[in-house]
CSV table of C-alpha atoms in Angstrom, one decimal:
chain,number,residue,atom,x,y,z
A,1,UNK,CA,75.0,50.2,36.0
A,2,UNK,CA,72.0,47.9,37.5
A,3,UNK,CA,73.1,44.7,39.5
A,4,UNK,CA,72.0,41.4,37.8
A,5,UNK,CA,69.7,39.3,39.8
A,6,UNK,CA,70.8,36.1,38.3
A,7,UNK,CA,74.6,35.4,37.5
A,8,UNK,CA,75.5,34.6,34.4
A,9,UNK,CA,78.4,32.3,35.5
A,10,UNK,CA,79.3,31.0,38.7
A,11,UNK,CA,82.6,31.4,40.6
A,12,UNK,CA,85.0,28.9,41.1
A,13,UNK,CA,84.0,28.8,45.1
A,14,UNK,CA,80.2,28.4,44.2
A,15,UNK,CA,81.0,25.9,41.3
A,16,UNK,CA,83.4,23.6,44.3
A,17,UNK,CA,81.0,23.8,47.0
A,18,UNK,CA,77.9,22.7,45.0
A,19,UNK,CA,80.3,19.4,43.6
A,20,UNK,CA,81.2,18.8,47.2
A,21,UNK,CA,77.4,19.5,48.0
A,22,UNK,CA,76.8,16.9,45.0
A,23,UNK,CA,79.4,14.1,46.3
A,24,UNK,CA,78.3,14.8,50.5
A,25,UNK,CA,74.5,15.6,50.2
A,26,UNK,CA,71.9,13.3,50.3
A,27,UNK,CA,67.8,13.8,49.9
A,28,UNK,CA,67.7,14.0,53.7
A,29,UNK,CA,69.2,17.1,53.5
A,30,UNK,CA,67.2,20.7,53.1
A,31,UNK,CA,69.9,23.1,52.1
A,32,UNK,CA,68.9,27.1,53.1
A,33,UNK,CA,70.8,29.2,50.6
A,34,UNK,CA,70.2,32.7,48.4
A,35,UNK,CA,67.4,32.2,45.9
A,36,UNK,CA,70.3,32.5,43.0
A,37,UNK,CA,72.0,29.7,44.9
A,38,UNK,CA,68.7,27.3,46.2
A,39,UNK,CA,67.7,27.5,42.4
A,40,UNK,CA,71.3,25.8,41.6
A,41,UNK,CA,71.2,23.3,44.6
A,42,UNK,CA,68.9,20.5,43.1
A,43,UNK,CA,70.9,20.7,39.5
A,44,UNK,CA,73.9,19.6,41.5
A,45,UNK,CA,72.9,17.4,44.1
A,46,UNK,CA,70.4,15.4,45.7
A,47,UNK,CA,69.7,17.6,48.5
A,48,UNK,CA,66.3,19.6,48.4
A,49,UNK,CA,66.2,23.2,48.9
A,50,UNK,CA,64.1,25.9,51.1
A,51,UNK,CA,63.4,27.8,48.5
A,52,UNK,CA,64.8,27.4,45.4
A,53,UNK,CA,62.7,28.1,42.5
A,54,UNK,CA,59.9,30.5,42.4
A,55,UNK,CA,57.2,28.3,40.6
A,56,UNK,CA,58.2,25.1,42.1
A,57,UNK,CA,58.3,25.9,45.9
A,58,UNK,CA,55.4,26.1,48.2
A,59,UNK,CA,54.5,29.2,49.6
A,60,UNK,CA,57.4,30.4,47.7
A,61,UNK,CA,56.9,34.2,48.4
A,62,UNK,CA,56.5,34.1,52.0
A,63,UNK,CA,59.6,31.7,52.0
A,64,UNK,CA,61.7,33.7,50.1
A,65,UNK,CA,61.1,36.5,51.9
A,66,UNK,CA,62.7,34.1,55.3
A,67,UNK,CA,65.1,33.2,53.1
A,68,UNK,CA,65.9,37.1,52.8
A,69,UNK,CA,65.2,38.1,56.0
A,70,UNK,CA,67.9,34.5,57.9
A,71,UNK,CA,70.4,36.4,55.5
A,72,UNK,CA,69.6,39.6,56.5
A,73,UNK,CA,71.6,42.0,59.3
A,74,UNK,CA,68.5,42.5,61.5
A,75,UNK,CA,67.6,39.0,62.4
A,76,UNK,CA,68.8,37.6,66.0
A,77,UNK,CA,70.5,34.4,66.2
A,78,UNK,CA,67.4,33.0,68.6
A,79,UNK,CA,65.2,34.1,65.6
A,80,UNK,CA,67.4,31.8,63.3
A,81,UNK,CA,67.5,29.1,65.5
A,82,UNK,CA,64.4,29.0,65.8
A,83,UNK,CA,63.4,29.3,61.8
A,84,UNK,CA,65.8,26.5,61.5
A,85,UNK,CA,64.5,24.8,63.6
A,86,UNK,CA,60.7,24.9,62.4
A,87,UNK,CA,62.0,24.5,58.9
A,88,UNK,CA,64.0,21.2,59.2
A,89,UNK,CA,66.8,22.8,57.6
A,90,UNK,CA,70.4,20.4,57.7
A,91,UNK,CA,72.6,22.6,56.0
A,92,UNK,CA,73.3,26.2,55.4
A,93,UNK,CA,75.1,27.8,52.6
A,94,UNK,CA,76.7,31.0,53.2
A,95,UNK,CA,78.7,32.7,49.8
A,96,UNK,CA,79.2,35.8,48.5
A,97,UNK,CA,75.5,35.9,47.1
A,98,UNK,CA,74.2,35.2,50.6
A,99,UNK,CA,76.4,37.9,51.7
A,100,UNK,CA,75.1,40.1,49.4
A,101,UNK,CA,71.8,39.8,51.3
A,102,UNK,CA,73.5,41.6,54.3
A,103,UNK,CA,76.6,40.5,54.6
A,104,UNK,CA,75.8,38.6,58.3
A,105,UNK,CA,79.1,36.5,59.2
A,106,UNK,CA,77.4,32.9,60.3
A,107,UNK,CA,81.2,31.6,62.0
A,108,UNK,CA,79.8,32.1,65.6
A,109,UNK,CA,76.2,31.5,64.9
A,110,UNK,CA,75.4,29.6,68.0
A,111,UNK,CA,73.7,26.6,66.0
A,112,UNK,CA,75.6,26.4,63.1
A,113,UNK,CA,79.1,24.2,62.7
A,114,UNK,CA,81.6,24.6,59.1
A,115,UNK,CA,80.9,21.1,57.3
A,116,UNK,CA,82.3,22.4,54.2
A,117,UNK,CA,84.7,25.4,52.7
A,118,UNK,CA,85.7,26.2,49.2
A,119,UNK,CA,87.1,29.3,49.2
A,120,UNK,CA,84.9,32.1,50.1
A,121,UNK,CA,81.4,29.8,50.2
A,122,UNK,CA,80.7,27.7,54.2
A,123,UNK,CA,78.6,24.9,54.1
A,124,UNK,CA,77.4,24.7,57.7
A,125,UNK,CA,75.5,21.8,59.4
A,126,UNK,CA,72.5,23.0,61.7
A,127,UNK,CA,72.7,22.1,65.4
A,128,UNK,CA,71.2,22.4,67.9
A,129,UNK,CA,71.1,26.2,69.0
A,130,UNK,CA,73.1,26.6,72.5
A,131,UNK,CA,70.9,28.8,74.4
A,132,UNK,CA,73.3,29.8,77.4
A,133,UNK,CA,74.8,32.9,76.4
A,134,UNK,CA,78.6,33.7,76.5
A,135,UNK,CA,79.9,37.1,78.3
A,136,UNK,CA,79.0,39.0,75.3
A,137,UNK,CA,75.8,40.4,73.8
């Protein structure tokens, strides 16, 4: 059995969070999510997106592949921060599609903070990254 790139419905956690993303989010807002997910966030809401469709976003294969690689288990947080940074990016949104990227927990990501939960989706808001570090590496 092959895994679908695209869902064909979205949960119940994806469907709250982008209404709350649609009720909270304004076009100040660039929302970093999954491609699947970045593709949906401009439908709902006014926020604009990362990357979030492949014919309609600048330099969309390079950014998709930081997309990926944010999501992904071998980035450092300093290298996060610091795309984050250079991107502008306000929010984050972390689900179970992000997590299927590579399944990074973002609770104690130095420079994020939970704006938003519905379930199993966090909305963070960017901050700025703390750079001293705590006892453990």
């Amino acid at each position: 059995a092959g895994v679908a790139l695209e869902p064909h419905y979205l949960s119940h956690d994806d469907s709250a969070a982008l209404d709350w993303l649609s009720r909270n989010a304004t076009a100040k807002e660039l929302v970093l999510a999954s491609p699947t997910i970045g593709n949906l966030v401009p439908a709902w809401s006014d926020a604009r997106v990362y990357w979030g469709h492949p014919f309609e976003t600048l330099d969309a294969i390079q950014k998709r592949q930081r997309v990926v690689e944010f999501y992904g288990v071998g980035t450092s947080s300093e290298a996060r921060c610091a795309f984050l940074r250079a991107a502008g990016v306000t929010m984050v949104y972390a689900g179970p599609v992000e997590m299927g990227l590579g399944g990074v927990s973002f609770e104690e990501h130095p420079g994020l903070e939970v704006l938003h939960r519905s379930g199993r989706v966090t909305i963070f808001k960017v901050v700025p990254c703390t750079t001293a570090q705590s006892g453990s590496s």
